């Protein structure tokens, strides 16, 4: 006997499929509240258990990305991989970072935090190099101020005489050519803003500011040598003459020892040339001590360097001259002096020993010795 099969579920299920395929339904249309409840047995065929209907047709809610037919029934699908991600959720690598979170290296820094090297400095704190210094070392000199910048700081010095042109130094002396006296007997001069080395004055000279080594007050200078005069130096008031070709000498006294550097006279115009000589005393003129070369005689004081500097002692000497033509000179007729005269050609050398001659006591002539 054939078994009877009940098909209500099949009928209803096929009807629902048909409705999906053709877009029509046997359910009442136009009622927003109409819905059909499908028995559980029918739902197993691959649809949702509740099919809301309304509007222009029936809306079937099919779960996930499953298919009514041709797929696993009821498996939701709606992603391309893990839902809502492209790898780890909401990141491109680690969360919210390009490396360590919120940094480009150590957090919030480019090296040590909040610095470009040592904190808040370009070297030593709060400086541009060492504290309060010039880097690198620098020396300048402008007008009257010399500035030195080094590790100890900035030091400015006032230049007393201004800056030395073309250098970074102060002038040592005020004006080129100025002569200074470091001591009474030494001197130096200013050359190119610098003092020259100290030079000692000659034994008989002293240093005088702006003059250098000079002869002491009351002394004259002859060929760089200081001298005092000894003999008949005070000008006489009377004019005297002597014939040419005669050697005339008169007695005088040297009060001190020294060096004879020259001989002199107070001359008169028109006397031509003369030569002077000095002899020692030995109860009259004796040995030759000093002499001069020929020289022109003029009015006034005529000082002539000796042919050699000769050391002498204090005592009595005889000084005189021979003229090429008639000699003219000053005499003192208020007094007299011991004298001796002998014939002697102008061009002939003086005798080493004066020898004999004519003694007399005439008025003295202005003849004298230059003694160093």
mmCIF file of C-alpha atoms in Angstrom:
data_model
loop_
_atom_site.group_PDB
_atom_site.id
_atom_site.type_symbol
_atom_site.label_atom_id
_atom_site.label_comp_id
_atom_site.label_asym_id
_atom_site.label_seq_id
_atom_site.Cartn_x
_atom_site.Cartn_y
_atom_site.Cartn_z
ATOM 1 C CA UNK A 1 0.000 0.000 0.000
ATOM 2 C CA UNK A 2 1.285 3.310 -0.973
ATOM 3 C CA UNK A 3 2.380 5.683 1.863
ATOM 4 C CA UNK A 4 0.635 9.036 2.019
ATOM 5 C CA UNK A 5 2.924 12.072 2.154
ATOM 6 C CA UNK A 6 1.805 15.410 3.455
ATOM 7 C CA UNK A 7 3.149 18.331 1.363
ATOM 8 C CA UNK A 8 1.914 21.477 3.054
ATOM 9 C CA UNK A 9 5.447 22.636 3.804
ATOM 10 C CA UNK A 10 6.570 21.923 0.279
ATOM 11 C CA UNK A 11 3.674 23.801 -1.140
ATOM 12 C CA UNK A 12 4.343 26.792 0.959
ATOM 13 C CA UNK A 13 8.087 26.648 0.299
ATOM 14 C CA UNK A 14 7.672 26.449 -3.447
ATOM 15 C CA UNK A 15 5.243 29.225 -3.359
ATOM 16 C CA UNK A 16 7.694 31.406 -1.582
ATOM 17 C CA UNK A 17 10.388 30.596 -4.142
ATOM 18 C CA UNK A 18 8.083 31.418 -6.900
ATOM 19 C CA UNK A 19 7.332 34.698 -5.304
ATOM 20 C CA UNK A 20 10.973 35.540 -5.174
ATOM 21 C CA UNK A 21 11.541 34.604 -8.777
ATOM 22 C CA UNK A 22 8.664 36.420 -10.303
ATOM 23 C CA UNK A 23 8.346 39.328 -7.907
ATOM 24 C CA UNK A 24 4.792 38.452 -7.020
ATOM 25 C CA UNK A 25 3.118 37.030 -3.983
ATOM 26 C CA UNK A 26 -0.100 35.453 -3.014
ATOM 27 C CA UNK A 27 0.016 37.488 0.151
ATOM 28 C CA UNK A 28 -2.307 40.365 0.372
ATOM 29 C CA UNK A 29 -0.829 43.554 -1.187
ATOM 30 C CA UNK A 30 -1.089 47.087 -0.041
ATOM 31 C CA UNK A 31 -1.150 46.254 3.637
ATOM 32 C CA UNK A 32 1.913 47.581 5.432
ATOM 33 C CA UNK A 33 1.295 45.229 8.322
ATOM 34 C CA UNK A 34 1.018 42.018 6.326
ATOM 35 C CA UNK A 35 3.648 39.392 7.024
ATOM 36 C CA UNK A 36 3.796 35.634 6.623
ATOM 37 C CA UNK A 37 5.426 33.393 9.158
ATOM 38 C CA UNK A 38 7.128 30.427 7.535
ATOM 39 C CA UNK A 39 7.284 27.290 9.538
ATOM 40 C CA UNK A 40 10.737 26.262 10.743
ATOM 41 C CA UNK A 41 10.780 23.302 8.409
ATOM 42 C CA UNK A 42 10.407 25.587 5.424
ATOM 43 C CA UNK A 43 13.012 28.034 6.708
ATOM 44 C CA UNK A 44 15.601 25.342 6.604
ATOM 45 C CA UNK A 45 15.366 25.381 2.855
ATOM 46 C CA UNK A 46 17.508 28.496 2.758
ATOM 47 C CA UNK A 47 15.607 31.622 3.672
ATOM 48 C CA UNK A 48 14.989 33.866 6.579
ATOM 49 C CA UNK A 49 12.292 32.823 8.952
ATOM 50 C CA UNK A 50 10.577 36.200 8.748
ATOM 51 C CA UNK A 51 9.727 37.890 5.454
ATOM 52 C CA UNK A 52 8.408 41.404 5.933
ATOM 53 C CA UNK A 53 6.183 42.601 3.165
ATOM 54 C CA UNK A 54 5.017 45.976 2.219
ATOM 55 C CA UNK A 55 4.986 48.669 -0.353
ATOM 56 C CA UNK A 56 5.231 47.553 -3.962
ATOM 57 C CA UNK A 57 6.241 43.989 -3.199
ATOM 58 C CA UNK A 58 7.824 41.739 -0.726
ATOM 59 C CA UNK A 59 11.331 42.518 0.774
ATOM 60 C CA UNK A 60 13.200 39.358 1.610
ATOM 61 C CA UNK A 61 15.997 39.829 4.219
ATOM 62 C CA UNK A 62 18.596 37.280 3.340
ATOM 63 C CA UNK A 63 21.400 37.096 5.934
ATOM 64 C CA UNK A 64 25.007 38.219 5.353
ATOM 65 C CA UNK A 65 26.539 37.431 1.998
ATOM 66 C CA UNK A 66 24.911 34.028 1.700
ATOM 67 C CA UNK A 67 22.842 33.152 -1.343
ATOM 68 C CA UNK A 68 19.279 31.827 -1.366
ATOM 69 C CA UNK A 69 20.545 29.027 -3.476
ATOM 70 C CA UNK A 70 24.092 28.219 -4.593
ATOM 71 C CA UNK A 71 26.069 28.780 -1.418
ATOM 72 C CA UNK A 72 26.078 27.823 2.129
ATOM 73 C CA UNK A 73 22.739 28.829 3.417
ATOM 74 C CA UNK A 74 22.686 31.520 6.031
ATOM 75 C CA UNK A 75 26.477 32.341 5.989
ATOM 76 C CA UNK A 76 26.857 36.057 6.172
ATOM 77 C CA UNK A 77 29.282 37.660 3.753
ATOM 78 C CA UNK A 78 30.118 41.396 3.497
ATOM 79 C CA UNK A 79 33.888 41.836 3.603
ATOM 80 C CA UNK A 80 37.013 41.205 1.537
ATOM 81 C CA UNK A 81 38.894 39.356 4.207
ATOM 82 C CA UNK A 82 38.574 40.232 7.845
ATOM 83 C CA UNK A 83 35.649 42.618 8.214
ATOM 84 C CA UNK A 84 36.440 46.376 8.069
ATOM 85 C CA UNK A 85 40.268 46.085 7.843
ATOM 86 C CA UNK A 86 43.200 46.175 5.439
ATOM 87 C CA UNK A 87 45.483 44.223 7.707
ATOM 88 C CA UNK A 88 45.505 45.216 11.362
ATOM 89 C CA UNK A 89 42.399 47.269 12.083
ATOM 90 C CA UNK A 90 42.751 51.098 11.641
ATOM 91 C CA UNK A 91 46.503 51.134 11.069
ATOM 92 C CA UNK A 92 49.195 51.210 8.425
ATOM 93 C CA UNK A 93 51.641 49.225 10.525
ATOM 94 C CA UNK A 94 51.688 50.016 14.231
ATOM 95 C CA UNK A 95 48.742 51.961 15.532
ATOM 96 C CA UNK A 96 48.685 55.654 14.580
ATOM 97 C CA UNK A 97 52.407 55.831 13.906
ATOM 98 C CA UNK A 98 55.182 55.756 11.328
ATOM 99 C CA UNK A 99 57.519 53.826 13.646
ATOM 100 C CA UNK A 100 57.426 54.442 17.389
ATOM 101 C CA UNK A 101 54.096 56.077 18.301
ATOM 102 C CA UNK A 102 54.002 59.907 17.940
ATOM 103 C CA UNK A 103 57.695 60.324 17.224
ATOM 104 C CA UNK A 104 60.401 60.553 14.569
ATOM 105 C CA UNK A 105 63.022 58.880 16.745
ATOM 106 C CA UNK A 106 63.068 59.585 20.461
ATOM 107 C CA UNK A 107 59.755 61.229 21.441
ATOM 108 C CA UNK A 108 59.562 65.005 20.813
ATOM 109 C CA UNK A 109 63.231 65.465 20.050
ATOM 110 C CA UNK A 110 65.885 65.593 17.385
ATOM 111 C CA UNK A 111 68.494 63.967 19.648
ATOM 112 C CA UNK A 112 68.514 64.877 23.331
ATOM 113 C CA UNK A 113 65.078 66.281 24.287
ATOM 114 C CA UNK A 114 64.565 70.006 23.543
ATOM 115 C CA UNK A 115 68.129 70.668 22.460
ATOM 116 C CA UNK A 116 70.499 70.936 19.552
ATOM 117 C CA UNK A 117 73.435 69.451 21.471
ATOM 118 C CA UNK A 118 73.882 70.530 25.078
ATOM 119 C CA UNK A 119 70.571 71.982 26.348
ATOM 120 C CA UNK A 120 69.901 75.597 25.327
ATOM 121 C CA UNK A 121 73.388 76.242 24.018
ATOM 122 C CA UNK A 122 75.693 76.253 21.047
ATOM 123 C CA UNK A 123 78.541 74.938 23.217
ATOM 124 C CA UNK A 124 78.815 76.141 26.813
ATOM 125 C CA UNK A 125 75.370 77.107 28.220
ATOM 126 C CA UNK A 126 74.055 80.554 27.275
ATOM 127 C CA UNK A 127 77.071 81.441 25.150
ATOM 128 C CA UNK A 128 78.370 81.396 21.635
ATOM 129 C CA UNK A 129 81.488 79.494 22.691
ATOM 130 C CA UNK A 130 83.162 80.083 26.063
ATOM 131 C CA UNK A 131 81.292 82.486 28.357
ATOM 132 C CA UNK A 132 81.629 86.193 27.446
ATOM 133 C CA UNK A 133 84.553 85.718 25.086
ATOM 134 C CA UNK A 134 85.530 86.388 21.498
ATOM 135 C CA UNK A 135 85.856 83.328 19.368
ATOM 136 C CA UNK A 136 88.307 82.996 17.787
ATOM 137 C CA UNK A 137 90.923 85.160 19.574
ATOM 138 C CA UNK A 138 91.083 88.648 18.027
ATOM 139 C CA UNK A 139 93.157 91.811 18.575
ATOM 140 C CA UNK A 140 92.254 95.186 17.117
ATOM 141 C CA UNK A 141 93.470 98.742 17.501
ATOM 142 C CA UNK A 142 91.391 101.701 16.412
ATOM 143 C CA UNK A 143 92.289 105.367 16.908
ATOM 144 C CA UNK A 144 93.072 105.385 20.650
ATOM 145 C CA UNK A 145 91.870 101.950 21.839
ATOM 146 C CA UNK A 146 93.500 98.535 21.631
ATOM 147 C CA UNK A 147 91.080 95.628 22.224
ATOM 148 C CA UNK A 148 92.140 92.075 23.021
ATOM 149 C CA UNK A 149 89.554 89.280 22.973
ATOM 150 C CA UNK A 150 90.689 85.945 24.404
ATOM 151 C CA UNK A 151 89.601 83.174 26.736
ATOM 152 C CA UNK A 152 89.651 85.510 29.729
ATOM 153 C CA UNK A 153 87.231 87.941 28.131
ATOM 154 C CA UNK A 154 87.456 91.305 26.390
ATOM 155 C CA UNK A 155 90.145 93.717 27.563
ATOM 156 C CA UNK A 156 90.336 97.258 26.170
ATOM 157 C CA UNK A 157 93.431 99.420 26.658
ATOM 158 C CA UNK A 158 93.628 103.147 25.984
ATOM 159 C CA UNK A 159 96.562 103.998 23.739
ATOM 160 C CA UNK A 160 98.293 107.065 25.178
ATOM 161 C CA UNK A 161 99.740 108.020 21.819
ATOM 162 C CA UNK A 162 97.169 106.368 19.542
ATOM 163 C CA UNK A 163 97.317 103.196 17.468
ATOM 164 C CA UNK A 164 100.379 102.270 15.469
ATOM 165 C CA UNK A 165 99.424 102.556 11.792
ATOM 166 C CA UNK A 166 99.104 99.215 10.042
ATOM 167 C CA UNK A 167 99.365 97.148 13.234
ATOM 168 C CA UNK A 168 97.218 96.048 16.175
ATOM 169 C CA UNK A 169 99.467 97.750 18.739
ATOM 170 C CA UNK A 170 99.600 101.098 20.486
ATOM 171 C CA UNK A 171 102.342 103.588 19.690
ATOM 172 C CA UNK A 172 105.131 103.584 22.258
ATOM 173 C CA UNK A 173 106.084 107.203 21.629
ATOM 174 C CA UNK A 174 104.168 110.324 20.563
ATOM 175 C CA UNK A 175 105.917 111.532 17.405
ATOM 176 C CA UNK A 176 108.608 110.091 15.183
ATOM 177 C CA UNK A 177 111.895 111.932 15.673
ATOM 178 C CA UNK A 178 111.285 112.763 19.327
ATOM 179 C CA UNK A 179 114.354 112.197 21.536
ATOM 180 C CA UNK A 180 113.959 110.888 25.065
ATOM 181 C CA UNK A 181 116.297 110.525 28.050
ATOM 182 C CA UNK A 182 115.771 107.282 30.016
ATOM 183 C CA UNK A 183 118.571 108.536 32.278
ATOM 184 C CA UNK A 184 120.909 111.510 32.537
ATOM 185 C CA UNK A 185 123.527 109.802 30.391
ATOM 186 C CA UNK A 186 121.420 107.653 28.002
ATOM 187 C CA UNK A 187 119.155 108.515 25.116
ATOM 188 C CA UNK A 188 116.698 106.992 22.674
ATOM 189 C CA UNK A 189 114.561 108.258 19.810
ATOM 190 C CA UNK A 190 111.078 107.563 18.424
ATOM 191 C CA UNK A 191 111.139 105.790 15.066
ATOM 192 C CA UNK A 192 107.978 104.448 13.378
ATOM 193 C CA UNK A 193 106.085 104.660 16.651
ATOM 194 C CA UNK A 194 108.670 102.631 18.578
ATOM 195 C CA UNK A 195 111.506 103.650 20.883
ATOM 196 C CA UNK A 196 114.930 102.745 19.588
ATOM 197 C CA UNK A 197 117.410 100.905 21.771
ATOM 198 C CA UNK A 198 118.947 103.006 24.533
ATOM 199 C CA UNK A 199 122.332 104.552 23.684
ATOM 200 C CA UNK A 200 124.884 105.779 26.215
ATOM 201 C CA UNK A 201 126.160 109.320 25.861
ATOM 202 C CA UNK A 202 129.862 109.984 25.600
ATOM 203 C CA UNK A 203 131.605 110.362 28.916
ATOM 204 C CA UNK A 204 131.551 114.158 28.810
ATOM 205 C CA UNK A 205 127.953 114.503 27.599
ATOM 206 C CA UNK A 206 124.547 114.366 29.202
ATOM 207 C CA UNK A 207 121.092 113.664 27.782
ATOM 208 C CA UNK A 208 118.708 116.541 27.304
ATOM 209 C CA UNK A 209 115.066 115.980 26.324
ATOM 210 C CA UNK A 210 114.349 116.599 22.632
ATOM 211 C CA UNK A 211 118.085 117.128 22.057
ATOM 212 C CA UNK A 212 119.709 113.874 23.070
ATOM 213 C CA UNK A 213 123.297 113.725 24.261
ATOM 214 C CA UNK A 214 124.631 117.247 24.563
ATOM 215 C CA UNK A 215 127.511 118.943 26.254
ATOM 216 C CA UNK A 216 126.810 120.163 29.778
ATOM 217 C CA UNK A 217 125.865 123.791 30.278
ATOM 218 C CA UNK A 218 128.844 126.084 29.826
ATOM 219 C CA UNK A 219 130.657 123.721 27.469
ATOM 220 C CA UNK A 220 131.012 123.794 23.728
ATOM 221 C CA UNK A 221 131.107 120.925 21.238
ATOM 222 C CA UNK A 222 133.715 120.272 18.588
ATOM 223 C CA UNK A 223 133.446 117.243 16.320
ATOM 224 C CA UNK A 224 131.117 115.590 18.832
ATOM 225 C CA UNK A 225 133.397 116.262 21.765
ATOM 226 C CA UNK A 226 132.574 118.556 24.651
ATOM 227 C CA UNK A 227 135.136 121.062 25.747
ATOM 228 C CA UNK A 228 135.851 123.878 28.117
ATOM 229 C CA UNK A 229 138.080 126.747 27.181
ATOM 230 C CA UNK A 230 141.254 127.526 29.088
ATOM 231 C CA UNK A 231 143.507 130.535 28.487
ATOM 232 C CA UNK A 232 142.667 134.065 27.366
ATOM 233 C CA UNK A 233 138.998 133.713 26.432
ATOM 234 C CA UNK A 234 137.501 137.028 27.548
ATOM 235 C CA UNK A 235 137.453 139.313 24.492
ATOM 236 C CA UNK A 236 140.058 142.095 24.584
ATOM 237 C CA UNK A 237 139.294 145.578 23.334
ATOM 238 C CA UNK A 238 142.437 146.543 21.448
ATOM 239 C CA UNK A 239 143.515 145.542 17.990
ATOM 240 C CA UNK A 240 146.961 144.001 17.624
ATOM 241 C CA UNK A 241 148.990 142.695 14.685
ATOM 242 C CA UNK A 242 151.880 140.290 14.060
ATOM 243 C CA UNK A 243 154.091 139.977 10.999
ATOM 244 C CA UNK A 244 153.962 136.789 8.865
ATOM 245 C CA UNK A 245 156.801 134.247 9.113
ATOM 246 C CA UNK A 246 157.142 134.571 12.927
ATOM 247 C CA UNK A 247 156.016 132.003 15.515
ATOM 248 C CA UNK A 248 154.668 133.838 18.572
ATOM 249 C CA UNK A 249 153.691 131.948 21.820
ATOM 250 C CA UNK A 250 152.524 133.236 25.248
ATOM 251 C CA UNK A 251 152.354 131.569 28.638
ATOM 252 C CA UNK A 252 149.014 130.324 30.097
ATOM 253 C CA UNK A 253 147.784 127.936 32.770
ATOM 254 C CA UNK A 254 145.524 124.812 32.640
ATOM 255 C CA UNK A 255 143.599 124.457 35.868
ATOM 256 C CA UNK A 256 142.740 120.773 35.344
ATOM 257 C CA UNK A 257 143.809 117.670 33.505
ATOM 258 C CA UNK A 258 141.947 116.561 30.410
ATOM 259 C CA UNK A 259 142.227 115.953 26.696
ATOM 260 C CA UNK A 260 143.218 118.743 24.334
ATOM 261 C CA UNK A 261 140.757 118.505 21.430
ATOM 262 C CA UNK A 262 141.521 121.813 19.730
ATOM 263 C CA UNK A 263 142.930 125.343 19.882
ATOM 264 C CA UNK A 264 141.230 128.707 19.246
ATOM 265 C CA UNK A 265 141.449 132.483 18.982
ATOM 266 C CA UNK A 266 139.282 135.612 18.669
ATOM 267 C CA UNK A 267 140.088 136.672 15.127
ATOM 268 C CA UNK A 268 139.752 139.771 13.036
ATOM 269 C CA UNK A 269 138.801 140.193 9.399
ATOM 270 C CA UNK A 270 141.697 140.324 6.915
ATOM 271 C CA UNK A 271 144.058 138.031 8.750
ATOM 272 C CA UNK A 272 144.359 135.401 6.013
ATOM 273 C CA UNK A 273 145.289 131.916 7.209
ATOM 274 C CA UNK A 274 146.946 130.749 10.427
ATOM 275 C CA UNK A 275 148.191 127.651 12.257
ATOM 276 C CA UNK A 276 148.104 127.236 16.049
ATOM 277 C CA UNK A 277 150.356 125.273 18.415
ATOM 278 C CA UNK A 278 150.735 124.273 22.124
ATOM 279 C CA UNK A 279 154.001 123.636 23.988
ATOM 280 C CA UNK A 280 154.775 122.442 27.467
ATOM 281 C CA UNK A 281 156.490 124.778 29.953
ATOM 282 C CA UNK A 282 159.968 124.129 31.244
ATOM 283 C CA UNK A 283 161.226 127.605 32.163
ATOM 284 C CA UNK A 284 159.965 128.568 28.744
ATOM 285 C CA UNK A 285 158.270 126.765 25.869
ATOM 286 C CA UNK A 286 159.714 123.276 25.513
ATOM 287 C CA UNK A 287 158.192 120.161 23.877
ATOM 288 C CA UNK A 288 155.362 120.182 21.348
ATOM 289 C CA UNK A 289 151.995 119.016 22.746
ATOM 290 C CA UNK A 290 149.346 119.782 20.108
ATOM 291 C CA UNK A 291 148.852 121.633 16.826
ATOM 292 C CA UNK A 292 146.215 122.411 14.180
ATOM 293 C CA UNK A 293 146.214 122.304 10.418
ATOM 294 C CA UNK A 294 146.003 125.638 8.510
ATOM 295 C CA UNK A 295 142.645 127.464 8.790
ATOM 296 C CA UNK A 296 141.015 130.707 7.671
ATOM 297 C CA UNK A 297 140.801 133.485 10.243
ATOM 298 C CA UNK A 298 137.602 135.519 10.478
ATOM 299 C CA UNK A 299 136.109 137.983 12.898
ATOM 300 C CA UNK A 300 134.954 136.359 16.095
ATOM 301 C CA UNK A 301 135.603 133.065 17.833
ATOM 302 C CA UNK A 302 137.563 130.634 15.684
ATOM 303 C CA UNK A 303 137.818 127.088 17.092
ATOM 304 C CA UNK A 304 139.880 124.517 15.242
ATOM 305 C CA UNK A 305 140.209 120.796 15.972
ATOM 306 C CA UNK A 306 143.692 119.561 16.779
ATOM 307 C CA UNK A 307 145.392 117.077 14.494
ATOM 308 C CA UNK A 308 145.209 114.616 17.407
ATOM 309 C CA UNK A 309 143.555 114.471 20.819
ATOM 310 C CA UNK A 310 146.238 114.609 23.496
ATOM 311 C CA UNK A 311 145.940 113.988 27.228
ATOM 312 C CA UNK A 312 147.403 116.718 29.417
ATOM 313 C CA UNK A 313 147.859 117.422 33.089
ATOM 314 C CA UNK A 314 147.138 120.645 34.927
ATOM 315 C CA UNK A 315 149.936 123.205 34.814
ATOM 316 C CA UNK A 316 151.693 125.855 32.705
ATOM 317 C CA UNK A 317 151.742 125.751 28.893
ATOM 318 C CA UNK A 318 152.610 128.060 25.993
ATOM 319 C CA UNK A 319 150.016 128.709 23.232
ATOM 320 C CA UNK A 320 150.556 130.660 20.009
ATOM 321 C CA UNK A 321 150.225 130.885 16.201
ATOM 322 C CA UNK A 322 151.976 131.644 12.935
ATOM 323 C CA UNK A 323 150.231 133.661 10.156
ATOM 324 C CA UNK A 324 150.538 133.373 6.426
ATOM 325 C CA UNK A 325 150.090 137.143 6.074
ATOM 326 C CA UNK A 326 149.940 139.907 8.659
ATOM 327 C CA UNK A 327 147.844 138.578 11.494
ATOM 328 C CA UNK A 328 145.185 140.649 13.256
ATOM 329 C CA UNK A 329 143.775 139.916 16.682
ATOM 330 C CA UNK A 330 142.476 141.409 19.959
ATOM 331 C CA UNK A 331 144.846 142.399 22.789
ATOM 332 C CA UNK A 332 144.540 143.733 26.335
ATOM 333 C CA UNK A 333 146.816 146.708 26.877
ATOM 334 C CA UNK A 334 145.879 146.871 30.530
ATOM 335 C CA UNK A 335 147.978 143.809 31.378
ATOM 336 C CA UNK A 336 151.004 141.845 30.120
ATOM 337 C CA UNK A 337 152.084 138.239 29.631
ATOM 338 C CA UNK A 338 155.344 136.310 29.175
ATOM 339 C CA UNK A 339 155.947 135.603 25.496
ATOM 340 C CA UNK A 340 158.612 134.270 23.130
ATOM 341 C CA UNK A 341 158.983 134.797 19.394
ATOM 342 C CA UNK A 342 161.064 133.038 16.766
ATOM 343 C CA UNK A 343 161.253 133.011 12.981
ATOM 344 C CA UNK A 344 159.209 130.201 11.395
ATOM 345 C CA UNK A 345 157.862 129.871 7.847
ATOM 346 C CA UNK A 346 154.068 129.309 7.658
ATOM 347 C CA UNK A 347 154.379 126.089 5.635
ATOM 348 C CA UNK A 348 157.080 124.511 7.799
ATOM 349 C CA UNK A 349 156.170 121.948 10.449
ATOM 350 C CA UNK A 350 156.369 123.082 14.039
ATOM 351 C CA UNK A 351 159.584 122.089 15.799
ATOM 352 C CA UNK A 352 159.296 119.268 18.321
ATOM 353 C CA UNK A 353 161.099 121.527 20.790
ATOM 354 C CA UNK A 354 160.486 125.266 20.608
ATOM 355 C CA UNK A 355 164.075 126.235 21.210
ATOM 356 C CA UNK A 356 165.464 129.713 21.696
ATOM 357 C CA UNK A 357 163.792 132.924 20.677
ATOM 358 C CA UNK A 358 163.062 136.493 21.755
ATOM 359 C CA UNK A 359 161.382 136.808 25.156
ATOM 360 C CA UNK A 360 159.023 139.704 25.906
ATOM 361 C CA UNK A 361 156.055 140.785 28.072
ATOM 362 C CA UNK A 362 153.557 142.222 25.571
ATOM 363 C CA UNK A 363 149.797 142.617 26.090
ATOM 364 C CA UNK A 364 148.131 139.171 25.925
ATOM 365 C CA UNK A 365 146.356 138.026 22.772
ATOM 366 C CA UNK A 366 142.998 136.149 22.804
ATOM 367 C CA UNK A 367 144.531 132.643 22.354
ATOM 368 C CA UNK A 368 143.070 129.613 24.258
ATOM 369 C CA UNK A 369 142.939 125.788 24.515
ATOM 370 C CA UNK A 370 139.870 123.516 24.039
ATOM 371 C CA UNK A 371 140.080 120.856 26.739
ATOM 372 C CA UNK A 372 137.704 117.902 27.086
#
